[in-house]
Amino acid sequence: MRALVITLVIVAFALPAAAKDITAEQVLSSMNSYRAENGLPPLREDSRLDLAAGDRMRDMEDLGYWAHESPDGRSPFQWLKPRGYTFRYAGENLAAGFETTEILVGAWMESDGHRANILAPEYDDCGIAIIDGSTKGRANGKSIVVMFGREGM
């Protein structure tokens, strides 16, 4: 009986921690659920876009900013070509301070621009980078970069 009580206590404390974790797989799955509801094909995770999103996140961390355009005017899409992704269409979603995938993607769906990226039929692929905290210093929650794309010229 004592082992059962200890197990239940451990599970009770572990569940809230697990529920607060945001993973790339969860973000992609949630975005694809919204795409399916709207009759769109799923986005595919592309490792080159994952790397580009990671490069983008590191640039924002190194320079201490959080914006679609860098302080020196660089486009977020400059990170795609060095990773071998030549795009015909590209988009980006950013989010900071979120603790659950449900709230994160739900907030994007309430924002016209972010929603448009998630539901854009022009996009086939995406890459996701996630860090704890903020690119601008200590903060609660996670920061997320999603790079969307379709290859071609």
Short mmCIF file of C-alpha atoms in Angstrom, two decimals:
data_model
loop_
_atom_site.label_atom_id
_atom_site.label_comp_id
_atom_site.label_asym_id
_atom_site.label_seq_id
_atom_site.Cartn_x
_atom_site.Cartn_y
_atom_site.Cartn_z
CA MET A 1 0.00 0.00 0.00
CA ARG A 2 2.82 2.37 0.93
CA ALA A 3 4.47 1.77 -2.49
CA LEU A 4 1.19 2.62 -4.22
CA VAL A 5 0.90 5.90 -2.30
CA ILE A 6 4.51 6.83 -3.11
CA THR A 7 3.95 6.00 -6.78
CA LEU A 8 0.78 8.12 -6.89
CA VAL A 9 2.59 11.06 -5.26
CA ILE A 10 5.46 10.83 -7.77
CA VAL A 11 3.02 10.66 -10.70
CA ALA A 12 1.00 13.58 -9.32
CA PHE A 13 4.11 15.76 -9.21
CA ALA A 14 5.49 14.51 -12.54
CA LEU A 15 2.33 15.15 -14.57
CA PRO A 16 2.29 18.96 -14.23
CA ALA A 17 5.98 19.10 -15.14
CA ALA A 18 5.44 16.91 -18.20
CA ALA A 19 2.38 18.91 -19.25
CA LYS A 20 4.49 22.07 -19.28
CA ASP A 21 7.08 20.68 -21.66
CA ILE A 22 6.96 21.88 -25.25
CA THR A 23 8.61 19.68 -27.87
CA ALA A 24 9.08 20.10 -31.60
CA GLU A 25 7.04 16.94 -32.15
CA GLN A 26 4.12 18.34 -30.14
CA VAL A 27 4.24 21.69 -31.96
CA LEU A 28 4.28 20.01 -35.37
CA SER A 29 1.46 17.65 -34.39
CA SER A 30 -0.68 20.51 -33.10
CA MET A 31 -0.12 22.64 -36.21
CA ASN A 32 -0.93 19.64 -38.41
CA SER A 33 -4.18 19.07 -36.50
CA TYR A 34 -5.28 22.58 -37.43
CA ARG A 35 -4.20 22.01 -41.03
CA ALA A 36 -6.21 18.77 -41.18
CA GLU A 37 -9.29 20.57 -39.80
CA ASN A 38 -8.93 22.98 -42.71
CA GLY A 39 -8.46 20.32 -45.40
CA LEU A 40 -4.72 20.92 -45.80
CA PRO A 41 -1.94 18.32 -46.03
CA PRO A 42 0.39 17.99 -43.05
CA LEU A 43 3.62 19.90 -42.78
CA ARG A 44 6.70 17.70 -42.92
CA GLU A 45 9.58 18.24 -40.53
CA ASP A 46 12.69 19.04 -42.56
CA SER A 47 16.05 18.61 -40.81
CA ARG A 48 17.54 21.49 -42.83
CA LEU A 49 14.80 23.80 -41.56
CA ASP A 50 15.35 22.49 -38.02
CA LEU A 51 19.01 23.51 -38.36
CA ALA A 52 18.07 26.90 -39.86
CA ALA A 53 15.61 27.54 -37.01
CA GLY A 54 18.38 26.65 -34.54
CA ASP A 55 20.80 29.01 -36.30
CA ARG A 56 18.16 31.73 -36.17
CA MET A 57 17.57 31.17 -32.45
CA ARG A 58 21.32 31.29 -31.72
CA ASP A 59 21.65 34.56 -33.64
CA MET A 60 18.89 36.10 -31.54
CA GLU A 61 20.54 34.78 -28.36
CA ASP A 62 23.99 36.05 -29.38
CA LEU A 63 22.69 39.51 -30.26
CA GLY A 64 20.03 39.65 -27.53
CA TYR A 65 16.97 40.41 -29.66
CA TRP A 66 13.59 38.85 -30.41
CA ALA A 67 12.12 39.96 -33.73
CA HIS A 68 11.42 38.78 -37.25
CA GLU A 69 14.15 41.09 -38.53
CA SER A 70 17.57 41.38 -36.87
CA PRO A 71 18.73 44.74 -35.47
CA ASP A 72 21.01 45.12 -38.50
CA GLY A 73 18.15 44.42 -40.94
CA ARG A 74 18.79 40.77 -41.82
CA SER A 75 15.84 38.66 -42.92
CA PRO A 76 14.99 35.49 -41.00
CA PHE A 77 15.17 33.63 -44.29
CA GLN A 78 18.90 34.14 -44.76
CA TRP A 79 19.39 31.10 -42.53
CA LEU A 80 17.75 28.71 -45.03
CA LYS A 81 20.17 28.69 -47.97
CA PRO A 82 23.32 27.92 -45.91
CA ARG A 83 21.51 24.79 -44.71
CA GLY A 84 20.80 23.72 -48.31
CA TYR A 85 17.15 24.76 -48.40
CA THR A 86 16.44 26.88 -51.49
CA PHE A 87 12.93 28.18 -50.98
CA ARG A 88 10.14 29.33 -53.22
CA TYR A 89 8.03 30.34 -50.21
CA ALA A 90 9.13 30.89 -46.61
CA GLY A 91 7.57 32.08 -43.38
CA GLU A 92 8.38 32.29 -39.70
CA ASN A 93 6.46 32.07 -36.43
CA LEU A 94 8.03 33.23 -33.18
CA ALA A 95 6.71 32.82 -29.66
CA ALA A 96 8.16 33.42 -26.20
CA GLY A 97 7.01 32.78 -22.65
CA PHE A 98 4.82 29.76 -23.32
CA GLU A 99 4.71 26.67 -21.12
CA THR A 100 2.36 24.34 -23.01
CA THR A 101 1.98 23.40 -26.65
CA GLU A 102 -1.79 23.80 -26.46
CA ILE A 103 -1.59 27.42 -25.30
CA LEU A 104 1.29 28.22 -27.69
CA VAL A 105 -0.35 26.97 -30.87
CA GLY A 106 -3.75 28.22 -29.70
CA ALA A 107 -2.28 31.72 -29.37
CA TRP A 108 -0.80 31.49 -32.86
CA MET A 109 -4.21 30.50 -34.20
CA GLU A 110 -5.68 33.68 -32.64
CA SER A 111 -3.10 35.83 -34.45
CA ASP A 112 -3.87 36.53 -38.11
CA GLY A 113 -0.26 36.40 -39.31
CA HIS A 114 0.73 33.31 -37.34
CA ARG A 115 -2.49 31.54 -38.29
CA ALA A 116 -1.88 32.37 -41.95
CA ASN A 117 1.55 30.71 -41.77
CA ILE A 118 0.21 27.56 -40.12
CA LEU A 119 -2.63 27.26 -42.65
CA ALA A 120 -0.74 28.43 -45.75
CA PRO A 121 -1.17 25.88 -48.56
CA GLU A 122 2.13 27.19 -49.99
CA TYR A 123 4.12 25.52 -47.20
CA ASP A 124 5.13 21.87 -47.27
CA ASP A 125 7.94 21.80 -44.73
CA CYS A 126 8.88 23.23 -41.36
CA GLY A 127 11.70 23.27 -38.87
CA ILE A 128 11.43 24.04 -35.18
CA ALA A 129 13.86 25.28 -32.52
CA ILE A 130 12.97 25.58 -28.82
CA ILE A 131 14.94 26.96 -25.88
CA ASP A 132 14.16 27.46 -22.22
CA GLY A 133 13.70 31.12 -21.32
CA SER A 134 14.31 34.03 -23.66
CA THR A 135 16.89 35.16 -26.20
CA LYS A 136 17.03 38.45 -24.30
CA GLY A 137 17.90 37.10 -20.86
CA ARG A 138 16.26 35.16 -18.07
CA ALA A 139 12.54 34.54 -18.50
CA ASN A 140 9.85 32.00 -17.74
CA GLY A 141 8.56 29.62 -20.34
CA LYS A 142 10.09 28.67 -23.65
CA SER A 143 11.00 30.52 -26.82
CA ILE A 144 10.06 28.89 -30.10
CA VAL A 145 11.08 29.51 -33.72
CA VAL A 146 9.23 27.77 -36.55
CA MET A 147 10.54 28.17 -40.09
CA PHE A 148 8.05 27.25 -42.82
CA GLY A 149 8.96 26.61 -46.44
CA ARG A 150 8.44 25.17 -49.85
CA GLU A 151 11.45 24.36 -51.95
CA GLY A 152 12.01 25.63 -55.48
CA MET A 153 12.76 28.83 -57.30
#
